[in-house]
Amino acid sequence: MNKRPTLSIKPKAGPASAPAAAPKLRASHHRDLKPALQTQFKADLKPDSLAFALLGAATAVVQVHGGTALPQALAGVFANTGATPQQRGAIQDIAYRAMRQLGRSEALVAQMAPKAPDPLVGALLACALPLMAANEDGQPPYEEFTVVDQAVTAAAAHPDTARAKGMVNALLRRFLRERQALLDTAMLQPVARWNYPQWWIDAVKAAYPQQWQAILATGNSAPPLTLRVNTRKGSVEDYLKLLEGAGMAASRIGPTALRLAKPVGVHLIPGFDQGLVSVQDAGAQLAAPLLDVQDGMRVLDACAAPGGKTGHVLELANVDMMAIDADAKRLQRVQENLDRLGLEAALRAGQAQERDWWDGRPFDRIVADVPCTASGIVRRHPDIRWLRRKGDALQLATLSGKILDNLWHMLKPNGKLLFVTCSLWPQESEAQAAAFAVRNRATRLDAPGQLLPAGGNEQDHDGLYYALFQKPA
Ligand SMILES: C[S@@+](CC[C@H](N)C(=O)[O-])C[C@H]1O[C@@H](n2cnc3c(N)ncnc32)[C@H](O)[C@@H]1O
């Protein structure tokens, strides 16, 4: 048994930075921890120690290297370790930090290690090094020597890392001694400077030669918690008063969008369980008003889960709403959200590029929030940059082109179709919209086009794309 004193997993400072929802990425390569390793993991580490959280996070990071989305990898770690909610918070926070600084951590390790470490050792270092960097408030989240001590304890506790515990110790101590020189050298490499794969940096530079640095920087910032006020249940002003009464500071960043100064768990948000508000990015809140829905219209949300836009449309008018999604399990989230908001829609599991789910009655309005690379929401999902490959945008654009063409047939004359992506890549967005309009002789109406991700006092939203089409009469 480990005789070291237990160190609390509670960080000195800094908010947990996990997103509210996970986007669907490539097929999961999730692999469980082997039971033997799991037992070892549990027996040797105090569950409330930083070492436990570091090893849990490192196990998830290894899986991201293998192609698994971080939320899925974390879910596996939580299940296998039986982590408590507090431990889950600590593991999650460390893993998300590791994703945001992976390029830098790997460059630092490459400078200091004589040869590439084994995967779990590398992941442990990638989890420990960011804990020595300052938070936005200028303070590191943990005492530096605590991080070293606990990383070594974590290494000693796992058969795949035990032999490397001396190396982990030496490397982290060297980092503390020579930090500036090591960082100066690492920062010469764009991957370490920006913490994105080189192809991603090149693609952002090529598409946005003026704004590329701001885009990359925003993607590394902690995401805000933004609420959408359900104006069926009360005004934005009234809800702001409710927040004030609960001692929660917030600022208005859109017609119905309020950003909480401090993110909290959803059930701690006043009136959340009663449907007074939903969690939705301010940029995503532009979708429903663009549709210009009127009472009695028939509306389709074609890629609906978890139902953010479905709920918003229903808050704006009494429409006959159908919501479909290819993922039946995710469709349950739509139902839960509608139940919470007290709203109704017909839900169907189905592929938006097929017609087997359609009853043949055309729609006045269609939202097509198509599957995409999610390159515009990397601040919420920092693993995406490491999971995606350069060719993904083109592959996904082929599918979304089919979805758009299919949905167009389901639209009434004069009806409107809103095409949405959370991508930065023009192949998936503007190039797709332009080709679609030509193919289908669709009239383009005013829409924001490409919204670049922005974080700041006035504007704070994800990177989204909007195009609005009208069918000829
Ligand atoms: C960007 S998310 C939608 C977010 C949602 N509109 C909202 O505002 O909450 C894309 C959704 O498309 C679904 N999807 C993926 N491929 C699909 C397909 N071929 N047909 C329908 N839905 C699909 C995914 O399961 C995912 O839930």
Coordinates of C-alpha atoms and ligand atoms in Angstrom, one line a residue:
M1 CA 0.0 0.0 0.0
N2 CA 1.1 3.5 -0.6
K3 CA 2.2 5.1 2.6
R4 CA 2.3 8.7 1.3
P5 CA 0.0 11.2 2.9
T6 CA -3.2 11.7 1.1
L7 CA -3.4 15.0 -0.8
S8 CA -6.8 16.5 -1.5
I9 CA -7.9 16.4 -5.1
K10 CA -9.4 19.9 -4.5
P11 CA -7.4 22.3 -6.6
K12 CA -6.1 25.6 -5.2
A13 CA -8.2 27.5 -7.8
G14 CA -9.8 27.2 -11.2
P15 CA -13.1 26.1 -12.5
A16 CA -13.9 22.7 -13.8
S17 CA -14.0 23.1 -17.6
A18 CA -15.9 20.3 -19.1
P19 CA -18.6 20.9 -21.7
A20 CA -22.3 20.2 -21.2
A21 CA -22.6 17.8 -24.1
A22 CA -20.4 15.7 -26.2
P23 CA -20.5 15.7 -30.0
K24 CA -20.6 12.5 -31.8
L25 CA -17.1 11.8 -33.2
R26 CA -15.7 8.9 -35.1
A27 CA -16.6 5.3 -34.1
S28 CA -15.5 4.6 -30.6
H29 CA -12.4 2.5 -30.0
H30 CA -13.3 2.4 -26.3
R31 CA -11.4 -0.2 -24.4
D32 CA -12.0 -0.9 -20.8
L33 CA -9.2 -0.9 -18.2
K34 CA -8.2 -4.5 -17.7
P35 CA -9.7 -5.7 -14.4
A36 CA -6.3 -6.5 -13.0
L37 CA -5.0 -3.0 -13.7
Q38 CA -8.2 -1.6 -12.3
T39 CA -7.7 -3.4 -9.0
Q40 CA -4.1 -2.3 -8.8
F41 CA -5.2 1.3 -9.5
K42 CA -7.8 1.2 -6.7
A43 CA -5.7 -0.6 -4.2
D44 CA -2.6 1.5 -4.4
L45 CA -4.1 5.0 -4.5
K46 CA -6.2 6.9 -2.0
P47 CA -9.4 7.8 -3.9
D48 CA -9.3 11.4 -2.8
S49 CA -5.7 12.0 -3.8
L50 CA -4.5 14.0 -6.7
A51 CA -2.5 10.9 -7.8
F52 CA -5.8 9.0 -8.3
A53 CA -7.2 11.8 -10.4
L54 CA -4.0 12.1 -12.4
L55 CA -4.0 8.4 -13.2
G56 CA -7.7 8.4 -14.1
A57 CA -7.2 11.4 -16.4
A58 CA -4.1 9.8 -18.0
T59 CA -6.0 6.6 -18.7
A60 CA -8.6 8.7 -20.5
V61 CA -6.0 10.6 -22.5
V62 CA -4.4 7.4 -23.7
Q63 CA -7.8 6.4 -25.1
V64 CA -8.1 9.7 -26.9
H65 CA -4.8 8.9 -28.6
G66 CA -6.5 5.6 -29.7
G67 CA -9.4 7.5 -31.3
T68 CA -12.0 7.6 -28.5
A69 CA -13.8 10.8 -27.8
L70 CA -12.8 12.2 -24.3
P71 CA -16.3 12.1 -22.8
Q72 CA -16.6 8.4 -23.7
A73 CA -13.1 7.7 -22.4
L74 CA -14.0 9.4 -19.2
A75 CA -17.2 7.6 -18.8
G76 CA -15.3 4.3 -19.0
V77 CA -12.8 5.5 -16.4
F78 CA -15.6 6.6 -14.1
A79 CA -17.3 3.3 -14.4
N80 CA -14.2 1.3 -13.9
T81 CA -12.9 3.2 -10.9
G82 CA -16.2 3.8 -9.2
A83 CA -15.1 7.4 -8.8
T84 CA -17.3 9.7 -6.7
P85 CA -18.8 12.9 -8.1
Q86 CA -15.9 14.9 -6.6
Q87 CA -13.3 12.6 -8.0
R88 CA -15.0 12.7 -11.4
G89 CA -14.8 16.4 -11.3
A90 CA -11.1 16.3 -10.6
I91 CA -10.3 13.7 -13.2
Q92 CA -12.4 15.5 -15.8
D93 CA -10.8 18.9 -15.1
I94 CA -7.3 17.4 -15.4
A95 CA -8.1 15.6 -18.7
Y96 CA -9.7 18.7 -20.3
R97 CA -6.6 20.7 -19.3
A98 CA -4.4 18.0 -20.8
M99 CA -6.3 18.2 -24.1
R100 CA -5.9 22.0 -24.2
Q101 CA -2.2 21.8 -23.7
L102 CA -1.3 18.5 -25.4
G103 CA 0.9 20.0 -28.1
R104 CA 3.0 21.9 -25.6
S105 CA 3.3 19.0 -23.1
E106 CA 4.4 16.6 -25.8
A107 CA 7.0 19.1 -27.1
L108 CA 8.3 19.6 -23.5
V109 CA 8.5 15.8 -22.9
A110 CA 10.3 15.3 -26.3
Q111 CA 13.0 17.8 -25.2
M112 CA 13.5 16.2 -21.8
A113 CA 13.1 12.5 -22.4
P114 CA 15.9 10.6 -24.1
K115 CA 13.2 8.4 -25.9
A116 CA 9.5 8.6 -26.3
P117 CA 7.8 7.4 -23.1
D118 CA 5.3 4.5 -23.1
P119 CA 1.7 5.7 -23.9
L120 CA 0.4 5.8 -20.3
V121 CA 3.6 7.5 -19.0
G122 CA 3.4 10.1 -21.7
A123 CA -0.3 10.6 -20.9
L124 CA 0.5 11.0 -17.2
L125 CA 3.1 13.6 -18.0
A126 CA 0.6 15.4 -20.3
C127 CA -1.8 15.5 -17.4
A128 CA 0.8 16.7 -14.8
L129 CA 2.6 19.4 -16.8
P130 CA -0.5 21.6 -17.4
L131 CA -1.2 21.6 -13.6
M132 CA 2.1 23.6 -13.2
A133 CA 0.8 26.3 -15.6
A134 CA -1.1 29.3 -14.3
N135 CA -4.9 29.5 -14.5
E136 CA -6.5 32.6 -16.0
D137 CA -6.2 34.2 -12.5
G138 CA -2.4 33.8 -12.7
Q139 CA -2.3 31.1 -10.0
P140 CA -1.3 27.5 -10.7
P141 CA -4.1 25.1 -9.8
Y142 CA -2.0 23.0 -7.4
E143 CA 1.3 23.6 -5.6
E144 CA 4.0 22.6 -8.0
F145 CA 5.8 20.1 -5.7
T146 CA 2.4 18.5 -4.9
V147 CA 2.0 17.8 -8.6
V148 CA 5.4 16.2 -8.8
D149 CA 4.9 14.1 -5.7
Q150 CA 1.5 12.9 -6.8
A151 CA 2.5 12.2 -10.4
V152 CA 5.3 10.0 -9.1
T153 CA 2.8 8.3 -6.7
A154 CA 0.4 7.8 -9.6
A155 CA 3.2 6.3 -11.7
A156 CA 4.2 3.9 -8.9
A157 CA 0.7 2.7 -8.6
H158 CA 0.2 1.3 -12.1
P159 CA 2.1 -1.7 -13.6
D160 CA 2.4 0.1 -17.0
T161 CA 4.1 3.1 -15.4
A162 CA 5.8 1.9 -12.2
R163 CA 9.2 1.4 -13.9
A164 CA 9.1 4.9 -15.2
K165 CA 8.4 6.6 -11.8
G166 CA 12.1 7.8 -11.6
M167 CA 11.8 9.3 -15.0
V168 CA 8.6 11.0 -14.2
N169 CA 10.2 12.5 -11.1
A170 CA 13.3 13.6 -12.9
L171 CA 11.5 15.1 -15.8
L172 CA 9.0 17.1 -13.8
R173 CA 11.7 18.4 -11.5
R174 CA 13.8 19.4 -14.4
F175 CA 10.8 21.2 -15.8
L176 CA 10.5 23.2 -12.6
R177 CA 14.2 24.1 -12.7
E178 CA 14.5 25.0 -16.4
R179 CA 11.0 26.0 -17.1
Q180 CA 11.6 29.2 -19.1
A181 CA 14.3 27.8 -21.3
L182 CA 12.3 24.7 -22.0
L183 CA 9.2 26.6 -22.8
D184 CA 11.1 29.1 -25.0
T185 CA 12.4 26.2 -27.1
A186 CA 9.0 24.4 -27.2
M187 CA 7.2 27.6 -28.3
L188 CA 9.2 27.8 -31.5
Q189 CA 7.1 24.9 -32.8
P190 CA 3.5 26.0 -33.8
V191 CA 2.0 22.8 -32.4
A192 CA 3.4 23.6 -29.0
R193 CA 2.7 27.3 -29.3
W194 CA -1.0 26.8 -30.3
N195 CA -1.8 23.3 -29.0
Y196 CA -3.4 22.1 -32.3
P197 CA -2.1 19.6 -34.9
Q198 CA -0.1 21.3 -37.6
W199 CA -2.7 20.5 -40.3
W200 CA -5.4 22.2 -38.2
I201 CA -3.3 25.4 -37.7
D202 CA -2.5 25.4 -41.5
A203 CA -6.2 25.0 -42.3
V204 CA -7.3 27.9 -40.0
K205 CA -4.6 30.1 -41.4
A206 CA -5.6 29.3 -45.0
A207 CA -9.3 30.0 -44.4
Y208 CA -8.9 33.0 -42.1
P209 CA -5.6 34.7 -42.8
Q210 CA -6.5 37.8 -40.6
Q211 CA -8.2 36.1 -37.7
W212 CA -6.4 32.7 -37.4
Q213 CA -4.5 33.6 -34.2
A214 CA -7.7 34.8 -32.4
I215 CA -9.6 31.7 -33.5
L216 CA -7.0 29.3 -32.2
A217 CA -6.7 31.3 -28.9
T218 CA -10.5 31.2 -28.4
G219 CA -10.5 27.5 -28.9
N220 CA -8.1 27.1 -26.0
S221 CA -10.1 29.2 -23.6
A222 CA -12.5 27.8 -21.0
P223 CA -16.1 27.9 -22.4
P224 CA -18.7 30.0 -20.7
L225 CA -22.0 28.7 -19.3
T226 CA -24.6 30.5 -21.4
L227 CA -28.3 30.3 -20.7
R228 CA -31.3 30.8 -23.0
V229 CA -34.3 32.2 -21.2
N230 CA -37.5 30.5 -22.0
T231 CA -39.6 33.6 -22.8
R232 CA -42.8 31.5 -22.6
K233 CA -42.2 31.3 -18.9
G234 CA -40.9 34.8 -18.1
S235 CA -38.9 37.7 -19.4
V236 CA -35.1 38.0 -19.5
E237 CA -35.3 40.9 -17.0
D238 CA -37.3 38.8 -14.5
Y239 CA -34.8 35.9 -14.8
L240 CA -31.9 38.3 -14.3
K241 CA -33.6 39.4 -11.0
L242 CA -34.0 35.7 -10.0
L243 CA -30.2 35.2 -10.6
E244 CA -29.4 38.3 -8.6
G245 CA -31.5 37.0 -5.8
A246 CA -29.6 33.8 -5.8
G247 CA -26.3 35.7 -5.7
M248 CA -25.3 34.6 -9.2
A249 CA -23.7 37.2 -11.4
A250 CA -24.6 37.1 -15.1
S251 CA -24.3 39.3 -18.2
R252 CA -26.7 39.6 -21.2
I253 CA -24.9 38.6 -24.4
G254 CA -27.9 38.2 -26.7
P255 CA -31.6 38.8 -26.9
T256 CA -32.3 35.7 -24.7
A257 CA -28.7 34.8 -23.9
L258 CA -27.2 35.2 -20.4
R259 CA -23.7 34.2 -19.5
L260 CA -23.1 33.2 -15.9
A261 CA -20.0 34.7 -14.4
K262 CA -19.2 31.3 -12.7
P263 CA -20.2 28.1 -14.4
V264 CA -22.2 25.8 -12.0
G265 CA -23.9 22.4 -12.4
V266 CA -27.2 22.7 -14.2
H267 CA -29.3 21.7 -11.3
L268 CA -27.9 24.6 -9.3
I269 CA -29.2 27.0 -11.9
P270 CA -32.3 28.7 -10.6
G271 CA -35.4 27.4 -12.4
F272 CA -33.5 25.1 -14.6
D273 CA -35.4 22.0 -13.5
Q274 CA -38.7 23.9 -14.0
G275 CA -37.8 24.9 -17.6
L276 CA -37.2 28.6 -17.0
V277 CA -33.9 28.4 -18.9
S278 CA -31.8 26.0 -21.0
V279 CA -28.1 25.8 -21.5
Q280 CA -27.3 26.9 -25.0
D281 CA -24.4 28.9 -26.6
A282 CA -25.3 32.4 -27.6
G283 CA -24.4 31.7 -31.3
A284 CA -26.7 28.6 -31.3
Q285 CA -29.5 30.8 -30.0
L286 CA -29.5 32.6 -33.4
A287 CA -31.0 29.6 -35.2
A288 CA -34.6 29.5 -34.1
P289 CA -35.4 33.3 -34.7
L290 CA -33.9 33.0 -38.2
L291 CA -36.6 30.5 -39.1
D292 CA -39.4 33.1 -38.6
V293 CA -41.9 30.5 -37.3
Q294 CA -45.6 31.3 -37.0
D295 CA -48.3 29.5 -35.0
G296 CA -49.7 26.5 -36.9
M297 CA -46.6 25.9 -39.1
R298 CA -45.3 22.4 -39.6
V299 CA -41.6 22.3 -38.6
L300 CA -38.9 19.7 -38.9
D301 CA -35.7 19.6 -36.9
A302 CA -33.7 17.1 -38.9
C303 CA -30.7 16.5 -36.7
A304 CA -32.2 17.4 -33.4
A305 CA -30.4 15.8 -30.4
P306 CA -30.0 17.0 -27.7
G307 CA -32.8 19.3 -28.7
G308 CA -31.5 22.8 -28.1
K309 CA -33.0 24.2 -31.3
T310 CA -36.1 22.0 -31.1
G311 CA -36.9 23.5 -27.7
H312 CA -36.1 27.1 -28.8
V313 CA -38.4 26.9 -31.9
L314 CA -41.2 25.6 -29.7
E315 CA -40.6 28.5 -27.2
L316 CA -41.2 31.0 -30.1
A317 CA -44.5 29.7 -31.6
N318 CA -47.1 27.0 -31.4
V319 CA -45.9 24.8 -34.2
D320 CA -46.4 21.2 -35.2
M321 CA -42.9 20.0 -34.6
M322 CA -41.2 16.8 -35.7
A323 CA -37.7 16.1 -34.5
I324 CA -35.5 13.3 -35.9
D325 CA -32.0 12.1 -35.1
A326 CA -30.0 9.2 -36.3
D327 CA -29.1 8.3 -32.8
A328 CA -32.1 6.9 -30.9
K329 CA -30.3 7.1 -27.6
R330 CA -29.5 10.8 -28.1
L331 CA -33.2 11.3 -29.0
Q332 CA -34.1 10.5 -25.4
R333 CA -32.2 13.7 -24.4
V334 CA -34.5 15.6 -26.7
Q335 CA -37.5 14.2 -24.9
E336 CA -36.0 15.0 -21.5
N337 CA -35.4 18.5 -22.5
L338 CA -38.9 19.0 -23.9
D339 CA -40.4 17.5 -20.8
R340 CA -38.4 19.9 -18.7
L341 CA -39.6 22.8 -20.8
G342 CA -43.2 21.6 -20.9
L343 CA -43.2 21.4 -24.7
E344 CA -44.1 18.7 -27.2
A345 CA -42.8 17.3 -30.5
A346 CA -43.1 14.1 -32.5
L347 CA -39.8 12.3 -32.1
R348 CA -38.5 9.8 -34.7
A349 CA -35.2 7.9 -34.9
G350 CA -34.1 8.2 -38.5
Q351 CA -31.4 9.2 -41.0
A352 CA -32.0 12.7 -42.5
Q353 CA -30.7 11.5 -45.9
E354 CA -33.5 8.8 -46.0
R355 CA -37.3 9.2 -46.2
D356 CA -38.5 6.1 -44.4
W357 CA -39.4 8.2 -41.3
W358 CA -41.4 10.8 -43.3
D359 CA -45.2 10.7 -43.5
G360 CA -45.2 12.6 -46.8
R361 CA -46.7 15.8 -45.4
P362 CA -44.4 18.7 -46.3
F363 CA -42.9 21.2 -43.9
D364 CA -43.1 25.0 -43.7
R365 CA -39.7 25.2 -42.0
I366 CA -36.8 22.8 -41.7
V367 CA -33.6 23.1 -39.5
A368 CA -30.7 21.0 -40.8
D369 CA -28.1 21.2 -38.1
V370 CA -26.0 18.6 -39.9
P371 CA -23.3 16.3 -38.6
C372 CA -19.9 18.0 -39.1
T373 CA -16.3 18.1 -37.8
A374 CA -17.4 20.3 -34.9
S375 CA -14.2 22.4 -35.5
G376 CA -16.0 25.5 -34.3
I377 CA -16.7 24.2 -30.8
V378 CA -13.2 23.1 -29.7
R379 CA -13.2 25.2 -26.6
R380 CA -16.0 23.0 -25.3
H381 CA -14.6 19.8 -26.8
P382 CA -10.8 20.2 -26.8
D383 CA -10.2 16.6 -27.8
I384 CA -11.8 17.2 -31.2
R385 CA -8.6 18.7 -32.7
W386 CA -6.6 15.6 -31.8
L387 CA -9.3 13.1 -33.0
R388 CA -10.1 14.6 -36.3
R389 CA -8.2 14.0 -39.5
K390 CA -7.7 16.3 -42.4
G391 CA -10.0 14.4 -44.7
D392 CA -12.9 14.3 -42.3
A393 CA -14.5 17.6 -43.5
L394 CA -14.8 16.4 -47.0
Q395 CA -16.3 13.1 -46.0
L396 CA -18.8 14.7 -43.7
A397 CA -19.7 17.3 -46.4
T398 CA -20.6 14.5 -48.7
L399 CA -23.2 13.2 -46.2
S400 CA -24.5 16.6 -45.3
G401 CA -25.0 17.4 -49.0
K402 CA -27.2 14.3 -49.3
I403 CA -29.1 15.4 -46.2
L404 CA -29.8 18.9 -47.5
D405 CA -30.9 17.6 -51.0
N406 CA -33.2 15.1 -49.3
L407 CA -34.8 17.6 -46.9
W408 CA -35.3 20.1 -49.7
H409 CA -37.9 17.7 -51.2
M410 CA -39.8 17.8 -47.9
L411 CA -40.2 21.6 -47.9
K412 CA -43.4 23.4 -49.1
P413 CA -43.1 26.0 -51.8
N414 CA -42.1 29.3 -50.2
G415 CA -40.9 27.2 -47.2
K416 CA -37.5 27.9 -45.6
L417 CA -34.6 25.6 -44.8
L418 CA -31.9 26.7 -42.3
F419 CA -28.6 25.0 -42.8
V420 CA -26.4 25.0 -39.7
T421 CA -22.9 23.6 -38.9
C422 CA -20.6 24.1 -35.9
S423 CA -17.6 24.0 -38.3
L424 CA -14.9 26.4 -39.3
W425 CA -14.1 24.6 -42.5
P426 CA -15.5 26.2 -45.7
Q427 CA -15.9 22.8 -47.4
E428 CA -18.6 21.9 -44.8
S429 CA -20.2 25.3 -44.7
E430 CA -20.1 28.1 -47.3
A431 CA -18.9 25.9 -50.2
Q432 CA -21.6 23.4 -49.3
A433 CA -24.3 26.2 -49.1
A434 CA -23.2 27.7 -52.5
A435 CA -23.3 24.3 -54.3
F436 CA -26.6 23.4 -52.7
A437 CA -28.2 26.7 -53.8
V438 CA -27.1 26.2 -57.4
R439 CA -28.1 22.5 -57.5
N440 CA -31.6 23.2 -56.1
R441 CA -32.2 26.7 -57.5
A442 CA -32.7 27.8 -53.9
T443 CA -33.1 31.5 -53.0
R444 CA -30.6 32.5 -50.4
L445 CA -32.0 34.7 -47.7
D446 CA -30.1 36.9 -45.1
A447 CA -28.3 34.8 -42.5
P448 CA -25.1 35.3 -40.5
G449 CA -22.9 33.0 -42.6
Q450 CA -19.7 32.1 -40.8
L451 CA -19.7 33.1 -37.2
L452 CA -16.1 32.9 -35.9
P453 CA -15.7 31.7 -32.4
A454 CA -15.4 34.7 -30.0
G455 CA -14.8 35.0 -26.3
G456 CA -15.0 38.4 -24.6
N457 CA -17.2 40.8 -22.8
E458 CA -19.4 41.8 -25.6
Q459 CA -19.5 38.7 -27.7
D460 CA -19.1 35.2 -26.5
H461 CA -20.1 32.4 -28.8
D462 CA -19.0 29.2 -30.6
G463 CA -17.9 29.0 -34.2
L464 CA -21.1 28.3 -36.2
Y465 CA -22.3 28.6 -39.8
Y466 CA -25.8 29.6 -40.9
A467 CA -27.3 29.7 -44.4
L468 CA -31.0 30.2 -45.0
F469 CA -32.8 29.1 -48.2
Q470 CA -36.3 29.6 -49.5
K471 CA -38.0 27.3 -52.0
P472 CA -39.5 29.0 -55.0
A473 CA -43.3 29.3 -55.0
Ligands
LIG1 C1 -24.8 19.2 -34.2 S1 -25.7 17.9 -33.5 C2 -27.3 18.6 -33.4 C3 -27.5 19.6 -32.3 C4 -29.0 20.0 -32.1 N1 -29.5 20.5 -33.3 C5 -29.2 21.0 -31.0 O1 -29.3 22.2 -31.3 O2 -29.2 20.6 -29.8 C6 -25.9 16.8 -34.8 C7 -26.8 15.7 -34.6 O3 -27.0 15.0 -35.8 C8 -27.2 13.6 -35.6 N2 -26.9 12.9 -36.8 C9 -25.8 12.5 -37.3 N3 -25.9 11.9 -38.5 C10 -27.3 12.0 -38.8 C11 -28.1 11.7 -39.9 N4 -27.5 11.0 -40.9 N5 -29.4 11.9 -39.8 C12 -29.9 12.5 -38.8 N6 -29.2 12.9 -37.7 C13 -27.9 12.6 -37.7 C14 -26.3 13.3 -34.4 O4 -26.7 12.2 -33.7 C15 -26.4 14.6 -33.6 O5 -27.3 14.5 -32.6

